[in-house]
mmCIF file of C-alpha atoms in Angstrom:
data_model
loop_
_atom_site.group_PDB
_atom_site.id
_atom_site.type_symbol
_atom_site.label_atom_id
_atom_site.label_comp_id
_atom_site.label_asym_id
_atom_site.label_seq_id
_atom_site.Cartn_x
_atom_site.Cartn_y
_atom_site.Cartn_z
ATOM 1 C CA UNK C 23 -37.511 6.769 99.755
ATOM 2 C CA UNK C 24 -36.128 6.369 96.259
ATOM 3 C CA UNK C 25 -35.383 2.666 96.294
ATOM 4 C CA UNK C 26 -32.070 2.938 98.146
ATOM 5 C CA UNK C 27 -32.234 1.066 101.423
ATOM 6 C CA UNK C 28 -31.983 3.291 104.467
ATOM 7 C CA UNK C 29 -28.505 2.131 105.487
ATOM 8 C CA UNK C 30 -26.968 2.930 102.097
ATOM 9 C CA UNK C 31 -28.842 6.234 102.014
ATOM 10 C CA UNK C 32 -27.374 7.121 105.409
ATOM 11 C CA UNK C 33 -23.917 6.117 104.173
ATOM 12 C CA UNK C 34 -24.249 8.356 101.148
ATOM 13 C CA UNK C 35 -25.288 11.234 103.404
ATOM 14 C CA UNK C 36 -22.197 10.684 105.526
ATOM 15 C CA UNK C 37 -20.047 10.505 102.390
ATOM 16 C CA UNK C 38 -21.398 13.880 101.351
ATOM 17 C CA UNK C 39 -20.743 15.366 104.781
ATOM 18 C CA UNK C 40 -17.156 14.109 104.659
ATOM 19 C CA UNK C 41 -16.717 15.464 101.139
ATOM 20 C CA UNK C 42 -17.963 18.881 102.257
ATOM 21 C CA UNK C 43 -15.779 18.911 105.353
ATOM 22 C CA UNK C 44 -12.595 18.185 103.416
ATOM 23 C CA UNK C 45 -13.476 20.516 100.555
ATOM 24 C CA UNK C 46 -14.145 23.393 102.965
ATOM 25 C CA UNK C 47 -10.824 22.808 104.687
ATOM 26 C CA UNK C 48 -8.704 22.620 101.527
ATOM 27 C CA UNK C 49 -10.420 25.563 99.861
ATOM 28 C CA UNK C 50 -9.633 27.611 102.974
ATOM 29 C CA UNK C 51 -5.970 26.724 102.494
ATOM 30 C CA UNK C 52 -6.194 27.687 98.822
ATOM 31 C CA UNK C 53 -7.766 31.007 99.835
ATOM 32 C CA UNK C 54 -4.837 31.637 102.177
ATOM 33 C CA UNK C 55 -2.438 31.133 99.288
ATOM 34 C CA UNK C 56 -4.432 33.492 97.083
ATOM 35 C CA UNK C 57 -4.383 36.106 99.860
ATOM 36 C CA UNK C 58 -0.603 35.902 99.994
ATOM 37 C CA UNK C 59 -0.317 36.091 96.200
ATOM 38 C CA UNK C 60 -2.590 39.152 96.230
ATOM 39 C CA UNK C 61 -0.347 40.833 98.798
ATOM 40 C CA UNK C 62 2.802 40.008 96.841
ATOM 41 C CA UNK C 63 1.151 41.339 93.694
ATOM 42 C CA UNK C 64 0.323 44.491 95.626
ATOM 43 C CA UNK C 65 3.952 44.769 96.683
ATOM 44 C CA UNK C 66 5.015 44.555 93.016
ATOM 45 C CA UNK C 67 2.585 47.347 92.305
ATOM 46 C CA UNK C 68 4.127 49.399 95.116
ATOM 47 C CA UNK C 69 7.603 48.806 93.685
ATOM 48 C CA UNK C 70 6.436 49.790 90.191
ATOM 49 C CA UNK C 71 5.013 53.036 91.525
ATOM 50 C CA UNK C 72 8.209 53.725 93.444
ATOM 51 C CA UNK C 73 10.223 53.255 90.248
ATOM 52 C CA UNK C 74 7.846 55.609 88.438
ATOM 53 C CA UNK C 75 8.409 58.226 91.144
ATOM 54 C CA UNK C 76 12.154 58.105 90.625
ATOM 55 C CA UNK C 77 12.828 55.891 93.618
ATOM 56 C CA UNK C 78 15.173 53.226 92.241
ATOM 57 C CA UNK C 79 14.186 49.624 92.702
ATOM 58 C CA UNK C 80 16.965 47.047 92.631
ATOM 59 C CA UNK C 81 16.376 44.298 90.048
ATOM 60 C CA UNK C 82 17.205 41.755 92.732
ATOM 61 C CA UNK C 83 14.246 42.967 94.755
ATOM 62 C CA UNK C 84 11.931 42.313 91.810
ATOM 63 C CA UNK C 85 13.439 38.876 91.333
ATOM 64 C CA UNK C 86 12.965 38.169 95.019
ATOM 65 C CA UNK C 87 9.270 39.054 94.905
ATOM 66 C CA UNK C 88 8.787 37.024 91.731
ATOM 67 C CA UNK C 89 10.389 34.034 93.456
ATOM 68 C CA UNK C 90 8.082 34.440 96.442
ATOM 69 C CA UNK C 91 5.049 34.510 94.159
ATOM 70 C CA UNK C 92 6.264 31.378 92.394
ATOM 71 C CA UNK C 93 6.621 29.507 95.686
ATOM 72 C CA UNK C 94 3.076 30.413 96.669
ATOM 73 C CA UNK C 95 1.771 29.314 93.276
ATOM 74 C CA UNK C 96 3.509 25.960 93.739
ATOM 75 C CA UNK C 97 1.998 25.671 97.196
ATOM 76 C CA UNK C 98 -1.455 26.430 95.788
ATOM 77 C CA UNK C 99 -1.009 23.907 92.987
ATOM 78 C CA UNK C 100 -0.197 21.315 95.629
ATOM 79 C CA UNK C 101 -3.463 22.008 97.444
ATOM 80 C CA UNK C 102 -5.457 21.924 94.201
ATOM 81 C CA UNK C 103 -3.846 18.636 93.154
ATOM 82 C CA UNK C 104 -4.706 17.093 96.522
ATOM 83 C CA UNK C 105 -8.285 18.274 96.298
ATOM 84 C CA UNK C 106 -8.572 17.031 92.734
ATOM 85 C CA UNK C 107 -7.293 13.570 93.682
ATOM 86 C CA UNK C 108 -9.713 13.508 96.573
ATOM 87 C CA UNK C 109 -12.632 14.519 94.365
ATOM 88 C CA UNK C 110 -11.777 11.816 91.826
ATOM 89 C CA UNK C 111 -11.657 9.183 94.550
ATOM 90 C CA UNK C 112 -15.460 9.368 94.518
ATOM 91 C CA UNK C 113 -15.452 8.066 90.925
ATOM 92 C CA UNK C 114 -13.420 4.996 91.704
ATOM 93 C CA UNK C 115 -15.321 1.716 91.869
ATOM 94 C CA UNK C 116 -14.397 -1.077 94.237
ATOM 95 C CA UNK C 117 -10.897 -2.204 93.338
ATOM 96 C CA UNK C 118 -7.235 -1.934 94.275
ATOM 97 C CA UNK C 119 -6.573 0.824 96.808
ATOM 98 C CA UNK C 120 -3.064 1.867 97.786
ATOM 99 C CA UNK C 121 -3.053 2.383 101.553
ATOM 100 C CA UNK C 122 0.331 4.151 101.367
ATOM 101 C CA UNK C 123 -1.203 6.822 99.145
ATOM 102 C CA UNK C 124 -4.393 6.894 101.220
ATOM 103 C CA UNK C 125 -2.609 7.505 104.531
ATOM 104 C CA UNK C 126 -0.433 10.211 102.939
ATOM 105 C CA UNK C 127 -3.522 11.816 101.416
ATOM 106 C CA UNK C 128 -5.375 11.870 104.735
ATOM 107 C CA UNK C 129 -2.348 13.390 106.478
ATOM 108 C CA UNK C 130 -2.343 16.232 103.931
ATOM 109 C CA UNK C 131 -6.119 16.689 103.934
ATOM 110 C CA UNK C 132 -6.348 16.716 107.743
ATOM 111 C CA UNK C 133 -3.501 19.167 108.376
ATOM 112 C CA UNK C 134 -5.734 22.190 108.747
ATOM 113 C CA UNK C 135 -8.031 20.307 111.120
ATOM 114 C CA UNK C 136 -4.981 19.457 113.216
ATOM 115 C CA UNK C 137 -3.789 23.076 113.233
ATOM 116 C CA UNK C 138 -7.208 24.336 114.303
ATOM 117 C CA UNK C 139 -7.294 21.704 117.091
ATOM 118 C CA UNK C 140 -3.795 22.917 118.082
ATOM 119 C CA UNK C 141 -2.175 19.567 117.446
ATOM 120 C CA UNK C 142 0.618 18.227 115.296
ATOM 121 C CA UNK C 143 -0.183 15.535 112.752
ATOM 122 C CA UNK C 144 2.379 13.387 110.991
ATOM 123 C CA UNK C 145 2.557 10.053 109.200
ATOM 124 C CA UNK C 146 4.994 7.247 108.507
ATOM 125 C CA UNK C 147 4.412 5.059 105.486
ATOM 126 C CA UNK C 148 6.464 2.462 103.609
ATOM 127 C CA UNK C 149 8.205 3.496 100.426
ATOM 128 C CA UNK C 150 6.224 0.982 98.385
ATOM 129 C CA UNK C 151 2.468 0.724 97.791
ATOM 130 C CA UNK C 152 0.390 -1.449 100.091
ATOM 131 C CA UNK C 153 -2.638 -2.598 98.137
ATOM 132 C CA UNK C 154 -5.973 -3.768 99.455
ATOM 133 C CA UNK C 155 -9.214 -4.338 97.569
ATOM 134 C CA UNK C 156 -11.783 -1.826 98.704
ATOM 135 C CA UNK C 157 -13.530 1.434 97.836
ATOM 136 C CA UNK C 158 -10.996 4.262 97.750
ATOM 137 C CA UNK C 159 -13.244 7.096 98.898
ATOM 138 C CA UNK C 160 -14.488 5.175 101.917
ATOM 139 C CA UNK C 161 -10.980 4.086 102.829
ATOM 140 C CA UNK C 162 -10.067 7.770 102.987
ATOM 141 C CA UNK C 163 -13.179 8.423 105.017
ATOM 142 C CA UNK C 164 -12.516 5.783 107.654
ATOM 143 C CA UNK C 165 -8.873 6.818 108.104
ATOM 144 C CA UNK C 166 -9.902 10.496 108.287
ATOM 145 C CA UNK C 167 -12.518 9.636 110.904
ATOM 146 C CA UNK C 168 -9.826 7.890 112.922
ATOM 147 C CA UNK C 169 -7.686 11.031 112.817
ATOM 148 C CA UNK C 170 -10.703 13.137 113.737
ATOM 149 C CA UNK C 171 -11.295 10.929 116.766
ATOM 150 C CA UNK C 172 -7.648 11.169 117.826
ATOM 151 C CA UNK C 173 -7.796 14.977 117.525
ATOM 152 C CA UNK C 174 -11.096 15.434 119.382
ATOM 153 C CA UNK C 175 -10.911 16.941 122.840
ATOM 154 C CA UNK C 176 -7.542 16.914 124.529
ATOM 155 C CA UNK C 177 -5.284 19.831 125.246
ATOM 156 C CA UNK C 178 -2.943 21.960 123.196
ATOM 157 C CA UNK C 179 0.348 20.606 122.045
ATOM 158 C CA UNK C 180 -1.057 17.165 121.365
ATOM 159 C CA UNK C 181 0.671 15.112 118.691
ATOM 160 C CA UNK C 182 -1.025 12.526 116.517
ATOM 161 C CA UNK C 183 1.017 10.112 114.446
ATOM 162 C CA UNK C 184 -0.319 7.846 111.711
ATOM 163 C CA UNK C 185 1.661 4.777 110.740
ATOM 164 C CA UNK C 186 1.006 2.182 108.052
ATOM 165 C CA UNK C 187 2.389 -1.176 109.097
ATOM 166 C CA UNK C 188 2.333 -4.481 107.282
ATOM 167 C CA UNK C 189 2.764 -8.108 108.261
ATOM 168 C CA UNK C 190 2.126 -11.077 105.961
ATOM 169 C CA UNK C 191 -1.566 -11.008 105.098
ATOM 170 C CA UNK C 192 -2.356 -7.882 107.089
ATOM 171 C CA UNK C 193 -2.049 -4.147 106.679
ATOM 172 C CA UNK C 194 -2.881 -1.843 109.529
ATOM 173 C CA UNK C 195 -3.130 1.894 109.989
ATOM 174 C CA UNK C 196 -2.248 2.856 113.548
ATOM 175 C CA UNK C 197 -3.256 6.309 114.696
ATOM 176 C CA UNK C 198 -1.550 7.183 117.958
ATOM 177 C CA UNK C 199 -2.257 10.257 120.052
ATOM 178 C CA UNK C 200 -0.073 11.642 122.824
ATOM 179 C CA UNK C 201 -3.257 12.267 124.837
ATOM 180 C CA UNK C 202 -6.044 9.896 125.877
ATOM 181 C CA UNK C 203 -9.451 10.277 124.249
ATOM 182 C CA UNK C 204 -11.775 12.388 126.316
ATOM 183 C CA UNK C 205 -15.099 11.059 127.515
ATOM 184 C CA UNK C 206 -17.166 13.858 125.962
ATOM 185 C CA UNK C 207 -20.162 12.853 123.886
ATOM 186 C CA UNK C 208 -18.509 14.181 120.686
ATOM 187 C CA UNK C 209 -15.724 11.638 121.074
ATOM 188 C CA UNK C 210 -18.177 8.840 121.758
ATOM 189 C CA UNK C 211 -20.161 9.741 118.644
ATOM 190 C CA UNK C 212 -16.984 9.831 116.571
ATOM 191 C CA UNK C 213 -15.979 6.467 117.969
ATOM 192 C CA UNK C 214 -19.350 4.928 117.093
ATOM 193 C CA UNK C 215 -19.125 6.451 113.631
ATOM 194 C CA UNK C 216 -15.607 5.081 113.127
ATOM 195 C CA UNK C 217 -16.653 1.578 114.151
ATOM 196 C CA UNK C 218 -19.656 1.781 111.827
ATOM 197 C CA UNK C 219 -17.567 2.955 108.877
ATOM 198 C CA UNK C 220 -14.974 0.265 109.500
ATOM 199 C CA UNK C 221 -17.662 -2.377 109.753
ATOM 200 C CA UNK C 222 -19.138 -1.276 106.409
ATOM 201 C CA UNK C 223 -15.738 -1.837 104.813
ATOM 202 C CA UNK C 224 -15.021 -5.135 106.554
ATOM 203 C CA UNK C 225 -12.110 -3.483 108.359
ATOM 204 C CA UNK C 226 -11.327 -4.427 111.937
ATOM 205 C CA UNK C 227 -11.191 -1.321 114.110
ATOM 206 C CA UNK C 228 -9.842 -1.205 117.646
ATOM 207 C CA UNK C 229 -9.975 1.873 119.828
ATOM 208 C CA UNK C 230 -7.817 2.080 122.940
ATOM 209 C CA UNK C 231 -8.869 5.293 124.664
ATOM 210 C CA UNK C 232 -5.678 5.555 126.706
ATOM 211 C CA UNK C 233 -5.325 6.837 130.235
ATOM 212 C CA UNK C 234 -3.719 9.716 132.093
ATOM 213 C CA UNK C 235 -0.315 8.070 131.781
ATOM 214 C CA UNK C 236 -0.550 7.278 128.090
ATOM 215 C CA UNK C 237 -2.210 8.296 124.880
ATOM 216 C CA UNK C 238 -4.956 6.821 122.739
ATOM 217 C CA UNK C 239 -4.434 4.345 119.935
ATOM 218 C CA UNK C 240 -6.764 3.614 117.054
ATOM 219 C CA UNK C 241 -6.001 0.658 114.801
ATOM 220 C CA UNK C 242 -7.627 -0.110 111.466
ATOM 221 C CA UNK C 243 -6.731 -3.557 110.181
ATOM 222 C CA UNK C 244 -7.177 -4.820 106.630
ATOM 223 C CA UNK C 245 -6.697 -8.389 105.520
ATOM 224 C CA UNK C 246 -4.570 -8.155 102.420
ATOM 225 C CA UNK C 247 -5.628 -10.152 99.413
ATOM 226 C CA UNK C 248 -9.365 -10.438 100.101
ATOM 227 C CA UNK C 249 -12.290 -8.219 99.121
ATOM 228 C CA UNK C 250 -14.410 -6.289 101.594
ATOM 229 C CA UNK A 6 0.001 61.720 108.608
ATOM 230 C CA UNK A 7 1.611 64.038 111.112
ATOM 231 C CA UNK A 8 1.995 61.428 113.833
ATOM 232 C CA UNK A 9 3.875 58.148 113.706
ATOM 233 C CA UNK A 10 1.652 55.099 114.080
ATOM 234 C CA UNK A 11 3.454 51.929 115.118
ATOM 235 C CA UNK A 12 1.822 48.805 113.747
ATOM 236 C CA UNK A 13 2.314 45.186 114.732
ATOM 237 C CA UNK A 14 1.144 42.627 112.137
ATOM 238 C CA UNK A 15 0.287 39.167 113.488
ATOM 239 C CA UNK A 16 -0.483 36.255 111.155
ATOM 240 C CA UNK A 17 0.772 32.666 111.169
ATOM 241 C CA UNK A 18 1.255 32.897 107.383
ATOM 242 C CA UNK A 19 4.836 34.121 107.434
ATOM 243 C CA UNK A 20 4.825 35.383 103.853
ATOM 244 C CA UNK A 21 1.607 37.326 104.419
ATOM 245 C CA UNK A 22 3.007 38.934 107.566
ATOM 246 C CA UNK A 23 6.270 39.818 105.835
ATOM 247 C CA UNK A 24 4.621 41.266 102.727
ATOM 248 C CA UNK A 25 1.983 43.249 104.581
ATOM 249 C CA UNK A 26 4.694 44.695 106.830
ATOM 250 C CA UNK A 27 6.712 45.737 103.773
ATOM 251 C CA UNK A 28 3.703 47.379 102.173
ATOM 252 C CA UNK A 29 2.973 49.332 105.354
ATOM 253 C CA UNK A 30 6.628 50.499 105.418
ATOM 254 C CA UNK A 31 6.095 51.838 101.886
ATOM 255 C CA UNK A 32 3.292 53.928 103.277
ATOM 256 C CA UNK A 33 5.328 55.358 106.114
ATOM 257 C CA UNK A 34 4.264 53.094 108.966
ATOM 258 C CA UNK A 35 7.042 51.704 111.205
ATOM 259 C CA UNK A 36 5.560 48.200 111.096
ATOM 260 C CA UNK A 37 6.798 44.895 112.469
ATOM 261 C CA UNK A 38 5.494 41.380 111.968
ATOM 262 C CA UNK A 39 5.277 38.259 114.126
ATOM 263 C CA UNK A 40 3.760 34.886 113.320
ATOM 264 C CA UNK A 41 2.021 33.825 116.516
ATOM 265 C CA UNK A 42 -0.243 35.158 119.214
ATOM 266 C CA UNK A 43 2.323 34.341 121.893
ATOM 267 C CA UNK A 44 5.026 36.273 120.013
ATOM 268 C CA UNK A 45 2.640 39.211 119.651
ATOM 269 C CA UNK A 46 1.971 39.400 123.384
ATOM 270 C CA UNK A 47 5.684 39.117 124.138
ATOM 271 C CA UNK A 48 6.460 41.922 121.676
ATOM 272 C CA UNK A 49 3.778 44.138 123.197
ATOM 273 C CA UNK A 50 5.447 43.707 126.581
ATOM 274 C CA UNK A 51 8.706 44.987 125.144
ATOM 275 C CA UNK A 52 7.525 47.927 123.093
ATOM 276 C CA UNK A 53 4.631 50.255 122.516
ATOM 277 C CA UNK A 54 2.469 49.733 119.430
ATOM 278 C CA UNK A 55 -0.543 51.805 118.521
ATOM 279 C CA UNK A 56 -2.350 49.300 116.334
ATOM 280 C CA UNK A 57 -2.205 45.511 116.081
ATOM 281 C CA UNK A 58 -3.370 43.906 112.824
ATOM 282 C CA UNK A 59 -4.282 40.401 113.965
ATOM 283 C CA UNK A 60 -5.357 37.223 112.191
ATOM 284 C CA UNK A 61 -8.406 35.635 113.785
ATOM 285 C CA UNK A 62 -7.519 31.995 113.124
ATOM 286 C CA UNK A 63 -4.056 30.976 114.251
ATOM 287 C CA UNK A 64 -2.687 27.782 115.764
ATOM 288 C CA UNK A 65 -1.741 27.965 119.407
ATOM 289 C CA UNK A 66 -3.060 31.184 120.910
ATOM 290 C CA UNK A 67 -5.905 32.236 118.612
ATOM 291 C CA UNK A 68 -6.851 35.783 117.651
ATOM 292 C CA UNK A 69 -9.767 36.072 120.065
ATOM 293 C CA UNK A 70 -7.640 35.021 123.022
ATOM 294 C CA UNK A 71 -4.975 37.501 122.004
ATOM 295 C CA UNK A 72 -7.518 40.341 121.888
ATOM 296 C CA UNK A 73 -8.754 39.466 125.362
ATOM 297 C CA UNK A 74 -5.240 39.585 126.752
ATOM 298 C CA UNK A 75 -4.329 42.786 124.941
ATOM 299 C CA UNK A 76 -7.460 44.539 126.183
ATOM 300 C CA UNK A 77 -6.841 43.293 129.720
ATOM 301 C CA UNK A 78 -3.278 44.618 129.884
ATOM 302 C CA UNK A 79 -3.102 47.356 127.251
ATOM 303 C CA UNK A 80 -6.666 48.547 126.589
ATOM 304 C CA UNK A 81 -5.402 51.614 124.705
ATOM 305 C CA UNK A 82 -3.890 49.435 121.951
ATOM 306 C CA UNK A 83 -6.264 49.190 118.993
ATOM 307 C CA UNK A 84 -6.796 45.846 117.248
ATOM 308 C CA UNK A 85 -7.871 45.301 113.649
ATOM 309 C CA UNK A 86 -8.791 41.717 112.797
ATOM 310 C CA UNK A 87 -7.879 39.906 109.592
ATOM 311 C CA UNK A 88 -10.309 37.184 108.657
ATOM 312 C CA UNK A 89 -11.333 34.887 105.837
ATOM 313 C CA UNK A 90 -14.991 34.621 104.819
ATOM 314 C CA UNK A 91 -15.414 31.415 106.803
ATOM 315 C CA UNK A 92 -14.221 33.122 109.986
ATOM 316 C CA UNK A 93 -16.372 36.232 109.723
ATOM 317 C CA UNK A 94 -18.436 35.109 112.705
ATOM 318 C CA UNK A 95 -15.291 34.900 114.840
ATOM 319 C CA UNK A 96 -14.486 38.411 113.708
ATOM 320 C CA UNK A 97 -17.857 39.583 114.996
ATOM 321 C CA UNK A 98 -16.981 37.955 118.331
ATOM 322 C CA UNK A 99 -13.740 39.891 118.206
ATOM 323 C CA UNK A 100 -15.615 43.164 117.907
ATOM 324 C CA UNK A 101 -17.514 42.255 121.073
ATOM 325 C CA UNK A 102 -14.166 41.724 122.783
ATOM 326 C CA UNK A 103 -13.032 45.213 121.855
ATOM 327 C CA UNK A 104 -11.506 44.950 118.400
ATOM 328 C CA UNK A 105 -11.710 48.191 116.423
ATOM 329 C CA UNK A 106 -12.829 46.657 113.124
ATOM 330 C CA UNK A 107 -12.239 43.634 110.938
ATOM 331 C CA UNK A 108 -11.170 43.287 107.329
ATOM 332 C CA UNK A 109 -11.585 40.307 104.987
ATOM 333 C CA UNK A 110 -8.667 38.628 103.268
ATOM 334 C CA UNK A 111 -7.331 39.209 100.688
ATOM 335 C CA UNK A 112 -6.707 42.628 102.150
ATOM 336 C CA UNK A 113 -7.133 45.799 100.112
ATOM 337 C CA UNK A 114 -4.209 47.852 101.368
ATOM 338 C CA UNK A 115 -5.940 51.216 101.039
ATOM 339 C CA UNK A 116 -8.848 50.001 103.158
ATOM 340 C CA UNK A 117 -6.463 48.644 105.783
ATOM 341 C CA UNK A 118 -4.455 51.870 105.866
ATOM 342 C CA UNK A 119 -7.626 53.879 106.360
ATOM 343 C CA UNK A 120 -8.629 51.584 109.235
ATOM 344 C CA UNK A 121 -5.179 51.880 110.808
ATOM 345 C CA UNK A 122 -5.320 55.655 110.665
ATOM 346 C CA UNK A 123 -8.779 55.758 112.242
ATOM 347 C CA UNK A 124 -7.745 53.260 114.900
ATOM 348 C CA UNK A 125 -4.676 55.345 115.684
ATOM 349 C CA UNK A 126 -6.917 58.379 116.034
ATOM 350 C CA UNK A 127 -9.022 56.505 118.551
ATOM 351 C CA UNK A 128 -5.898 55.688 120.541
ATOM 352 C CA UNK A 129 -4.772 59.306 120.491
ATOM 353 C CA UNK A 130 -8.224 60.359 121.765
ATOM 354 C CA UNK A 131 -7.661 58.043 124.734
ATOM 355 C CA UNK A 132 -10.571 55.745 123.952
ATOM 356 C CA UNK A 133 -10.107 51.975 124.573
#
C-alpha cells in the first residue's frame, strides 16, 4: 500500500469507477450525434451526386439539411460541455459547491442511464444557486448514486424526480421514484454504497424504500453554512 | 435490382431514422421509418416489409425483444441490426435470435444496401 489509508484508497477506486461510468455514458451519446451527422453528411453527398446527374436539387433542401446538421452539432457541443464540466469537477478542491448546478448536472449525466432502465428522469431546482461547502466531484457522485438506486429494479414506465429544496440552514436533494425499491441484492448494495458516500461527506441520507402503494424516496440533507 | 424491397427503419434517434430512410429512397428502396420498437411491430401488422433495419438499444421495447416478436409472428421478415461499438455483444445475441446481420454505427450506406439486398434475397428464397 502506497501510504494512502485503505478507506481513502477504496474511495478513490469508487471515484474512478464513477468517472468511467459517466464518461462511457456521455461518450455513447456523443457517438450517437456523430452517427447522425455522418448520415446527414452522406445525404448531402447524395444530393450533390443527384445535382451532378442533372437531377435538380432545390436550394431549400440543401438549407434544410445544413440546418439539421447544425442542430446536431449544437446537441453534440452540449454533451461535450457537460462532460468537460464533469471532468473538471475532479480538479476542484474542497470549497463552495452549487447544489443547483450539481442536481442539474446529474440529471443531464444520468439521462442515458434512465433511458436504458426504461424510466423518465427529471429535476426541479431553484432559480438561484444553493451553496454548500464540500467537494464538488463527490457531491455529484452521491447524488448520482441516489438516482442509480431509484432507477434500480422496478418496471418500465417508472418516473424518477429529483428536487432541490431549501429551508433556513438546510438544503436537501429529494429523489422520488414512482415505484418502490426492489429487494434485490443490487439495490441493497447500492443503498449501502449511498449511505457510505453520504457519510464520507457528512451528508445525512435517508432511504424510504416505499411499498406497493407508493414509491421510494431518497433524501440527501446538507447543513448549509458548515464544512463537511 | 429487379424486385422491390420494402424496408422499415427503426431507431429512437428520429433524425437518424429520417435521414437513413431518405438515403434509401435515393437508392430506390420504398423505405419507411419509425422511432420505437412498439411502433415497428404495429407497422408490421399493417403492411408487409421485406427487411427491418433495427437499432439494438432503444428505450421501451428494445431491439432484441423486437426481433423475438418479429421472428415469432413473421419469421420470413429479415432483420438487420444497427449497433454502436458498446452494444456489439447485444448484436451477437441478436444473431442468435435470428437477425440476418449487424452493422456498426455510423453506418456506411453502401455496406447497408448490400446487406439489405442479400437479406431480401434470403426472404425471396423462403428462408427464415
